[in-house]
PDB file of C-alpha atoms and ligand atoms in Angstrom:
ATOM      1  CA  MET A   1     112.311 115.625 156.043  1.00 97.00           C
ATOM      2  CA  LYS A   2     108.816 116.325 154.842  1.00 98.00           C
ATOM      3  CA  LEU A   3     107.712 116.603 151.254  1.00 98.00           C
ATOM      4  CA  LEU A   4     105.301 119.335 150.179  1.00 98.00           C
ATOM      5  CA  GLY A   5     103.676 119.441 146.755  1.00 98.00           C
ATOM      6  CA  HIS A   6     104.326 122.824 145.121  1.00 99.00           C
ATOM      7  CA  ARG A   7     101.143 124.517 143.840  1.00 98.00           C
ATOM      8  CA  GLY A   8      99.485 121.174 144.590  1.00 98.00           C
ATOM      9  CA  ALA A   9     101.625 119.000 142.343  1.00 98.00           C
ATOM     10  CA  ALA A  10     102.362 121.420 139.525  1.00 97.00           C
ATOM     11  CA  GLY A  11     104.441 118.967 137.502  1.00 96.00           C
ATOM     12  CA  SER A  12     101.550 116.594 136.952  1.00 94.00           C
ATOM     13  CA  ALA A  13      98.388 118.687 136.848  1.00 94.00           C
ATOM     14  CA  PRO A  14      97.354 122.293 136.269  1.00 96.00           C
ATOM     15  CA  GLU A  15      98.945 124.170 139.166  1.00 97.00           C
ATOM     16  CA  ASN A  16      96.875 125.233 142.171  1.00 98.00           C
ATOM     17  CA  THR A  17      93.747 123.325 141.080  1.00 98.00           C
ATOM     18  CA  LEU A  18      91.843 120.663 142.990  1.00 98.00           C
ATOM     19  CA  LEU A  19      93.188 118.189 140.466  1.00 96.00           C
ATOM     20  CA  ALA A  20      96.734 119.162 141.442  1.00 97.00           C
ATOM     21  CA  PHE A  21      95.895 118.618 145.116  1.00 98.00           C
ATOM     22  CA  ALA A  22      94.329 115.246 144.313  1.00 98.00           C
ATOM     23  CA  LYS A  23      97.499 114.251 142.432  1.00 97.00           C
ATOM     24  CA  GLY A  24      99.638 115.287 145.391  1.00 98.00           C
ATOM     25  CA  LEU A  25      97.548 113.143 147.721  1.00 98.00           C
ATOM     26  CA  GLU A  26      97.928 110.247 145.316  1.00 98.00           C
ATOM     27  CA  TYR A  27     101.713 110.675 145.551  1.00 98.00           C
ATOM     28  CA  GLY A  28     101.567 110.642 149.359  1.00 98.00           C
ATOM     29  CA  VAL A  29     102.795 114.172 150.095  1.00 98.00           C
ATOM     30  CA  ASP A  30     103.082 115.387 153.675  1.00 98.00           C
ATOM     31  CA  GLY A  31     101.609 118.721 152.705  1.00 98.00           C
ATOM     32  CA  PHE A  32     100.968 121.346 150.070  1.00 98.00           C
ATOM     33  CA  GLU A  33     102.338 124.737 149.171  1.00 99.00           C
ATOM     34  CA  PHE A  34      99.927 126.982 147.299  1.00 99.00           C
ATOM     35  CA  ASP A  35      99.433 130.678 146.558  1.00 98.00           C
ATOM     36  CA  VAL A  36      96.503 132.885 147.474  1.00 98.00           C
ATOM     37  CA  GLN A  37      95.034 136.076 146.050  1.00 98.00           C
ATOM     38  CA  LEU A  38      91.820 138.000 146.636  1.00 98.00           C
ATOM     39  CA  SER A  39      88.894 138.357 144.223  1.00 98.00           C
ATOM     40  CA  ARG A  40      87.045 141.665 143.748  1.00 98.00           C
ATOM     41  CA  ASP A  41      84.347 140.520 146.165  1.00 98.00           C
ATOM     42  CA  GLY A  42      86.872 139.494 148.812  1.00 98.00           C
ATOM     43  CA  GLU A  43      87.083 135.713 148.334  1.00 98.00           C
ATOM     44  CA  VAL A  44      90.430 134.013 148.998  1.00 98.00           C
ATOM     45  CA  VAL A  45      91.270 132.159 145.787  1.00 99.00           C
ATOM     46  CA  ILE A  46      94.186 129.918 144.915  1.00 98.00           C
ATOM     47  CA  CYS A  47      96.310 131.117 142.038  1.00 98.00           C
ATOM     48  CA  HIS A  48      99.985 131.918 141.597  1.00 98.00           C
ATOM     49  CA  ASP A  49      99.780 134.893 139.255  1.00 98.00           C
ATOM     50  CA  GLU A  50      98.017 138.174 139.953  1.00 98.00           C
ATOM     51  CA  ARG A  51      96.491 137.843 136.490  1.00 98.00           C
ATOM     52  CA  VAL A  52      94.532 134.914 135.092  1.00 98.00           C
ATOM     53  CA  ASP A  53      96.126 135.025 131.616  1.00 98.00           C
ATOM     54  CA  ARG A  54      98.823 132.356 131.940  1.00 98.00           C
ATOM     55  CA  THR A  55      96.804 129.643 133.668  1.00 97.00           C
ATOM     56  CA  SER A  56      93.278 130.170 132.346  1.00 96.00           C
ATOM     57  CA  ASN A  57      91.346 131.051 129.228  1.00 95.00           C
ATOM     58  CA  GLY A  58      90.600 134.526 130.587  1.00 98.00           C
ATOM     59  CA  ILE A  59      92.417 137.854 130.563  1.00 98.00           C
ATOM     60  CA  GLY A  60      92.772 140.282 133.443  1.00 98.00           C
ATOM     61  CA  TRP A  61      93.620 140.810 137.095  1.00 98.00           C
ATOM     62  CA  ILE A  62      92.150 138.534 139.755  1.00 98.00           C
ATOM     63  CA  LYS A  63      91.356 141.625 141.826  1.00 98.00           C
ATOM     64  CA  ASP A  64      88.980 142.782 139.069  1.00 98.00           C
ATOM     65  CA  PHE A  65      86.917 139.555 138.900  1.00 98.00           C
ATOM     66  CA  THR A  66      84.206 138.467 141.319  1.00 98.00           C
ATOM     67  CA  LEU A  67      84.416 134.861 142.442  1.00 98.00           C
ATOM     68  CA  GLN A  68      81.466 134.009 140.210  1.00 98.00           C
ATOM     69  CA  GLU A  69      83.256 135.507 137.205  1.00 98.00           C
ATOM     70  CA  LEU A  70      86.473 133.657 138.045  1.00 98.00           C
ATOM     71  CA  LYS A  71      84.569 130.402 138.370  1.00 98.00           C
ATOM     72  CA  ARG A  72      83.466 130.722 134.715  1.00 98.00           C
ATOM     73  CA  LEU A  73      87.112 130.517 133.580  1.00 97.00           C
ATOM     74  CA  ASP A  74      88.931 127.288 132.821  1.00 96.00           C
ATOM     75  CA  PHE A  75      92.183 126.874 134.776  1.00 97.00           C
ATOM     76  CA  GLY A  76      92.820 123.359 133.455  1.00 95.00           C
ATOM     77  CA  ARG A  77      93.056 123.180 129.720  1.00 91.00           C
ATOM     78  CA  TRP A  78      96.210 125.295 129.297  1.00 92.00           C
ATOM     79  CA  PHE A  79      98.134 122.440 130.908  1.00 92.00           C
ATOM     80  CA  ALA A  80      98.991 120.222 127.951  1.00 76.00           C
ATOM     81  CA  LYS A  81      99.660 117.056 129.889  1.00 64.00           C
ATOM     82  CA  LEU A  82      96.132 116.785 131.289  1.00 63.00           C
ATOM     83  CA  PRO A  83      93.673 118.731 129.159  1.00 71.00           C
ATOM     84  CA  VAL A  84      90.676 118.858 131.488  1.00 83.00           C
ATOM     85  CA  TYR A  85      88.481 121.677 132.720  1.00 91.00           C
ATOM     86  CA  GLN A  86      89.340 122.951 136.202  1.00 96.00           C
ATOM     87  CA  ALA A  87      87.767 125.813 138.119  1.00 98.00           C
ATOM     88  CA  ILE A  88      89.833 128.134 140.282  1.00 98.00           C
ATOM     89  CA  PRO A  89      89.620 126.810 143.855  1.00 98.00           C
ATOM     90  CA  THR A  90      88.885 128.948 146.893  1.00 98.00           C
ATOM     91  CA  LEU A  91      90.876 128.424 150.074  1.00 98.00           C
ATOM     92  CA  ARG A  92      87.660 127.210 151.696  1.00 98.00           C
ATOM     93  CA  GLU A  93      87.226 124.524 149.033  1.00 98.00           C
ATOM     94  CA  VAL A  94      90.755 123.248 149.577  1.00 98.00           C
ATOM     95  CA  LEU A  95      90.235 123.218 153.345  1.00 98.00           C
ATOM     96  CA  GLU A  96      87.004 121.263 152.787  1.00 98.00           C
ATOM     97  CA  MET A  97      88.784 118.831 150.498  1.00 97.00           C
ATOM     98  CA  LEU A  98      91.501 118.185 153.072  1.00 97.00           C
ATOM     99  CA  THR A  99      89.214 117.939 156.116  1.00 96.00           C
ATOM    100  CA  ASP A 100      90.132 114.850 158.188  1.00 93.00           C
ATOM    101  CA  LEU A 101      93.507 114.533 156.451  1.00 96.00           C
ATOM    102  CA  THR A 102      96.639 115.306 158.464  1.00 94.00           C
ATOM    103  CA  ILE A 103      98.152 117.238 155.623  1.00 96.00           C
ATOM    104  CA  GLU A 104     100.311 120.281 156.300  1.00 98.00           C
ATOM    105  CA  LEU A 105      99.542 123.505 154.525  1.00 98.00           C
ATOM    106  CA  ASN A 106     101.942 126.175 153.384  1.00 98.00           C
ATOM    107  CA  VAL A 107      99.838 129.105 152.328  1.00 99.00           C
ATOM    108  CA  GLU A 108     101.879 131.632 150.373  1.00 99.00           C
ATOM    109  CA  ILE A 109     100.283 135.046 150.516  1.00 98.00           C
ATOM    110  CA  LYS A 110     100.906 136.929 147.304  1.00 98.00           C
ATOM    111  CA  SER A 111     101.553 140.614 147.857  1.00 97.00           C
ATOM    112  CA  GLY A 112     103.637 142.879 145.699  1.00 92.00           C
ATOM    113  CA  LEU A 113     102.367 143.466 142.200  1.00 95.00           C
ATOM    114  CA  VAL A 114      98.950 143.753 143.849  1.00 98.00           C
ATOM    115  CA  GLN A 115      98.419 144.380 147.541  1.00 96.00           C
ATOM    116  CA  TYR A 116      95.249 142.923 148.940  1.00 97.00           C
ATOM    117  CA  PRO A 117      93.937 144.621 152.049  1.00 95.00           C
ATOM    118  CA  GLY A 118      92.922 142.042 154.665  1.00 97.00           C
ATOM    119  CA  LEU A 119      94.090 138.959 152.736  1.00 98.00           C
ATOM    120  CA  GLY A 120      96.354 137.719 155.544  1.00 98.00           C
ATOM    121  CA  GLU A 121      93.643 138.138 158.167  1.00 98.00           C
ATOM    122  CA  LYS A 122      91.143 136.265 155.981  1.00 98.00           C
ATOM    123  CA  VAL A 123      93.574 133.383 155.527  1.00 98.00           C
ATOM    124  CA  VAL A 124      94.181 133.183 159.282  1.00 98.00           C
ATOM    125  CA  ARG A 125      90.439 133.228 160.026  1.00 98.00           C
ATOM    126  CA  LEU A 126      89.747 130.444 157.524  1.00 98.00           C
ATOM    127  CA  LEU A 127      92.613 128.308 158.821  1.00 98.00           C
ATOM    128  CA  ALA A 128      91.348 128.815 162.368  1.00 98.00           C
ATOM    129  CA  ASP A 129      87.756 127.951 161.363  1.00 98.00           C
ATOM    130  CA  TYR A 130      89.000 124.647 159.979  1.00 97.00           C
ATOM    131  CA  GLY A 131      91.288 123.925 162.957  1.00 97.00           C
ATOM    132  CA  ARG A 132      94.401 124.174 160.794  1.00 97.00           C
ATOM    133  CA  LEU A 133      96.222 127.100 162.348  1.00 97.00           C
ATOM    134  CA  ASP A 134      98.766 124.966 164.188  1.00 96.00           C
ATOM    135  CA  ASN A 135      99.367 122.810 161.122  1.00 95.00           C
ATOM    136  CA  ALA A 136      99.898 125.551 158.574  1.00 98.00           C
ATOM    137  CA  ILE A 137     102.808 127.789 157.670  1.00 98.00           C
ATOM    138  CA  ILE A 138     101.967 131.170 156.228  1.00 98.00           C
ATOM    139  CA  SER A 139     104.757 132.374 153.980  1.00 99.00           C
ATOM    140  CA  SER A 140     105.291 135.435 151.846  1.00 98.00           C
ATOM    141  CA  PHE A 141     107.938 137.499 150.106  1.00 98.00           C
ATOM    142  CA  ASP A 142     106.250 140.449 151.853  1.00 98.00           C
ATOM    143  CA  HIS A 143     107.928 140.233 155.250  1.00 98.00           C
ATOM    144  CA  GLN A 144     106.143 143.257 156.709  1.00 98.00           C
ATOM    145  CA  LEU A 145     102.870 141.446 156.045  1.00 98.00           C
ATOM    146  CA  LEU A 146     104.176 138.408 157.949  1.00 98.00           C
ATOM    147  CA  LEU A 147     105.331 140.529 160.867  1.00 98.00           C
ATOM    148  CA  ASP A 148     101.976 142.311 161.052  1.00 98.00           C
ATOM    149  CA  LEU A 149     100.116 139.002 160.915  1.00 98.00           C
ATOM    150  CA  LYS A 150     102.261 137.509 163.662  1.00 98.00           C
ATOM    151  CA  GLN A 151     101.705 140.548 165.855  1.00 97.00           C
ATOM    152  CA  ALA A 152      97.936 140.464 165.277  1.00 97.00           C
ATOM    153  CA  CYS A 153      97.714 136.712 165.841  1.00 97.00           C
ATOM    154  CA  PRO A 154     100.702 135.241 167.757  1.00 97.00           C
ATOM    155  CA  PRO A 155      99.819 131.543 167.197  1.00 97.00           C
ATOM    156  CA  VAL A 156     100.323 131.984 163.446  1.00 98.00           C
ATOM    157  CA  ILE A 157     103.371 130.129 162.123  1.00 98.00           C
ATOM    158  CA  THR A 158     105.278 132.191 159.572  1.00 98.00           C
ATOM    159  CA  GLY A 159     107.931 131.442 156.959  1.00 99.00           C
ATOM    160  CA  ILE A 160     110.159 134.105 155.409  1.00 98.00           C
ATOM    161  CA  LEU A 161     110.449 133.596 151.648  1.00 98.00           C
ATOM    162  CA  TYR A 162     113.623 134.739 149.914  1.00 98.00           C
ATOM    163  CA  ASP A 163     115.620 134.178 146.777  1.00 98.00           C
ATOM    164  CA  CYS A 164     119.124 135.451 147.625  1.00 98.00           C
ATOM    165  CA  ALA A 165     121.948 134.893 150.115  1.00 97.00           C
ATOM    166  CA  PRO A 166     121.391 137.201 153.083  1.00 97.00           C
ATOM    167  CA  ILE A 167     123.770 137.593 156.006  1.00 98.00           C
ATOM    168  CA  LYS A 168     122.558 135.772 159.134  1.00 98.00           C
ATOM    169  CA  PRO A 169     119.001 135.201 157.889  1.00 98.00           C
ATOM    170  CA  TRP A 170     118.245 133.302 161.115  1.00 98.00           C
ATOM    171  CA  ALA A 171     118.729 136.507 163.115  1.00 98.00           C
ATOM    172  CA  TYR A 172     116.409 138.285 160.685  1.00 98.00           C
ATOM    173  CA  ALA A 173     113.805 135.522 161.070  1.00 98.00           C
ATOM    174  CA  LYS A 174     114.064 135.795 164.849  1.00 98.00           C
ATOM    175  CA  TYR A 175     113.654 139.568 164.599  1.00 98.00           C
ATOM    176  CA  LEU A 176     110.425 138.967 162.650  1.00 98.00           C
ATOM    177  CA  ASN A 177     109.339 136.381 165.226  1.00 98.00           C
ATOM    178  CA  ALA A 178     109.071 133.825 162.398  1.00 98.00           C
ATOM    179  CA  GLN A 179     109.435 130.071 162.818  1.00 98.00           C
ATOM    180  CA  TYR A 180     110.834 129.264 159.386  1.00 99.00           C
ATOM    181  CA  LEU A 181     113.034 130.526 156.610  1.00 99.00           C
ATOM    182  CA  HIS A 182     111.925 129.586 153.088  1.00 99.00           C
ATOM    183  CA  PRO A 183     114.970 129.994 150.838  1.00 99.00           C
ATOM    184  CA  ALA A 184     115.153 129.049 147.171  1.00 98.00           C
ATOM    185  CA  TRP A 185     117.066 125.734 147.181  1.00 98.00           C
ATOM    186  CA  GLU A 186     120.175 127.305 145.633  1.00 98.00           C
ATOM    187  CA  PHE A 187     120.808 129.187 148.882  1.00 98.00           C
ATOM    188  CA  VAL A 188     120.537 126.202 151.230  1.00 98.00           C
ATOM    189  CA  THR A 189     123.747 125.098 152.958  1.00 98.00           C
ATOM    190  CA  PRO A 190     124.379 122.836 155.963  1.00 98.00           C
ATOM    191  CA  GLU A 191     125.611 125.948 157.829  1.00 98.00           C
ATOM    192  CA  LEU A 192     122.321 127.723 157.181  1.00 98.00           C
ATOM    193  CA  VAL A 193     120.363 124.787 158.602  1.00 98.00           C
ATOM    194  CA  THR A 194     122.636 124.351 161.628  1.00 98.00           C
ATOM    195  CA  ALA A 195     122.915 128.027 162.532  1.00 98.00           C
ATOM    196  CA  SER A 196     119.170 128.530 162.057  1.00 98.00           C
ATOM    197  CA  ALA A 197     118.374 125.513 164.248  1.00 98.00           C
ATOM    198  CA  ALA A 198     120.477 127.044 167.022  1.00 98.00           C
ATOM    199  CA  TRP A 199     118.169 130.056 166.841  1.00 98.00           C
ATOM    200  CA  GLY A 200     115.049 127.845 166.786  1.00 98.00           C
ATOM    201  CA  ILE A 201     114.400 128.487 163.098  1.00 98.00           C
ATOM    202  CA  GLY A 202     113.591 125.689 160.616  1.00 98.00           C
ATOM    203  CA  ILE A 203     114.442 125.666 156.903  1.00 99.00           C
ATOM    204  CA  ASN A 204     111.964 124.796 154.145  1.00 99.00           C
ATOM    205  CA  ALA A 205     113.442 124.802 150.629  1.00 99.00           C
ATOM    206  CA  TRP A 206     111.736 125.423 147.277  1.00 98.00           C
ATOM    207  CA  THR A 207     111.357 124.475 144.407  1.00 98.00           C
ATOM    208  CA  VAL A 208     113.337 121.248 144.363  1.00 98.00           C
ATOM    209  CA  ASN A 209     112.837 119.737 140.921  1.00 98.00           C
ATOM    210  CA  SER A 210     116.070 117.859 140.133  1.00 98.00           C
ATOM    211  CA  SER A 211     118.342 115.279 141.704  1.00 97.00           C
ATOM    212  CA  PHE A 212     121.070 117.924 142.051  1.00 98.00           C
ATOM    213  CA  ALA A 213     118.769 120.222 144.021  1.00 98.00           C
ATOM    214  CA  ALA A 214     117.393 117.333 146.067  1.00 98.00           C
ATOM    215  CA  GLN A 215     120.882 116.194 147.015  1.00 97.00           C
ATOM    216  CA  LYS A 216     121.861 119.703 148.081  1.00 98.00           C
ATOM    217  CA  VAL A 217     118.897 120.302 150.376  1.00 98.00           C
ATOM    218  CA  SER A 218     118.766 116.731 151.612  1.00 98.00           C
ATOM    219  CA  LEU A 219     122.436 116.755 152.651  1.00 97.00           C
ATOM    220  CA  ALA A 220     121.785 119.994 154.509  1.00 98.00           C
ATOM    221  CA  ARG A 221     118.837 118.310 156.272  1.00 98.00           C
ATOM    222  CA  VAL A 222     116.158 120.884 155.679  1.00 98.00           C
ATOM    223  CA  ALA A 223     112.834 120.408 157.470  1.00 98.00           C
ATOM    224  CA  ARG A 224     110.715 120.470 154.313  1.00 98.00           C
ATOM    225  CA  ILE A 225     111.260 120.044 150.600  1.00 98.00           C
ATOM    226  CA  ILE A 226     108.796 121.784 148.311  1.00 99.00           C
ATOM    227  CA  THR A 227     108.589 120.229 144.844  1.00 98.00           C
ATOM    228  CA  ASP A 228     106.498 120.124 141.675  1.00 98.00           C
ATOM    229  CA  TYR A 229     107.315 116.396 141.409  1.00 98.00           C
ATOM    230  CA  PRO A 230     106.656 114.600 144.694  1.00 98.00           C
ATOM    231  CA  GLN A 231     106.336 111.322 142.759  1.00 98.00           C
ATOM    232  CA  TYR A 232     110.085 111.280 142.063  1.00 98.00           C
ATOM    233  CA  PHE A 233     111.127 111.353 145.728  1.00 98.00           C
ATOM    234  CA  ARG A 234     111.847 108.447 148.017  1.00 97.00           C
ATOM    235  CA  THR A 235     113.501 108.181 151.397  1.00 95.00           C
ATOM    236  CA  GLY A 236     116.957 106.569 151.478  1.00 93.00           C
ATOM    237  CA  GLU A 237     118.245 104.284 154.211  1.00 94.00           C
ATOM    238  CA  HIS A 238     119.805 107.176 156.163  1.00 92.00           C
ATOM    239  CA  GLY A 239     116.696 109.313 155.998  1.00 91.00           C
ATOM    240  CA  GLU A 240     117.983 111.278 152.996  1.00 94.00           C
ATOM    241  CA  MET A 241     115.592 112.246 150.224  1.00 96.00           C
ATOM    242  CA  ILE A 242     116.442 110.802 146.831  1.00 96.00           C
ATOM    243  CA  TYR A 243     115.040 112.201 143.596  1.00 97.00           C
ATOM    244  CA  GLN A 244     114.817 109.817 140.693  1.00 97.00           C
ATOM    245  CA  GLU A 245     112.754 110.361 137.558  1.00 95.00           C
TER     246      GLU A 245
HETATM  247  O1  G3P B 301     106.601 129.131 148.352  1.00 58.09           O
HETATM  248  C1  G3P B 301     107.640 128.668 147.549  1.00 58.09           C
HETATM  249  C2  G3P B 301     107.520 129.195 146.144  1.00 58.09           C
HETATM  250  O2  G3P B 301     106.245 128.895 145.684  1.00 58.09           O
HETATM  251  C3  G3P B 301     107.786 130.665 146.037  1.00 58.09           C
HETATM  252  O3  G3P B 301     107.776 131.141 144.736  1.00 58.09           O
HETATM  253  O4  G3P B 301     106.796 132.125 142.729  1.00 58.09           O
HETATM  254  O5  G3P B 301     106.600 129.682 143.097  1.00 58.09           O
HETATM  255  O6  G3P B 301     105.268 131.251 144.469  1.00 58.09           O
HETATM  256  P1  G3P B 301     106.558 131.049 143.719  1.00 58.09           P
HETATM  257 MG1   MG B 302     104.352 129.844 145.856  1.00 58.09          MG
END
């Protein structure tokens, strides 16, 4: 089972900042999950919310800021545990930071509240430019976007995000030509993992932030665990993942 830092390592540093990625590396993660949006001038930036209000000292929609304007905001100081200035990272900056490291990426494309024309294609192009296409999972709650991306670029690896208990989600994933299902941890069962594996679909669970959740997904033997707290995980003697604060 692999361990991915959620939004970098959101439990220990301001989420989706270079500091959060540095923390994750310090904790020895196998990879990172992070969220992408598009600035007004078409730059792929890393931020969970469509607006900057919660995680910066600014107000407004990311789509209305140029990259230069976004870079003037502080995405660090809102996070009480580590009050330091942090700029919003671009996807390119994160790819630069991780060059030469065999770290997996799970790029979550945000699409819903705001729909960004061409965001998926830009992400794929950047991943390809940095030789990361075969080591990255592109996930989204917008499944049409994932299907379109897969059709436009078949080597792309996709993960279907969901937060409910669908019937036969593995058949749905197959229908979308996806490689992974990304359920919220509450909906992970051993049957889901086994039945999905029989259809060639892997399971990556989020956001696993307690020993109860860790036990549930670990017993089910998911492929990847996405967590805000990678520092609390260790591998047990039977390959299980144990969470201990
Ligand atoms: O990709 C897993 C998880 O990040 C999905 O939800 O809202 O944290 O982006 P959210
Ligand atoms: Mg996310």
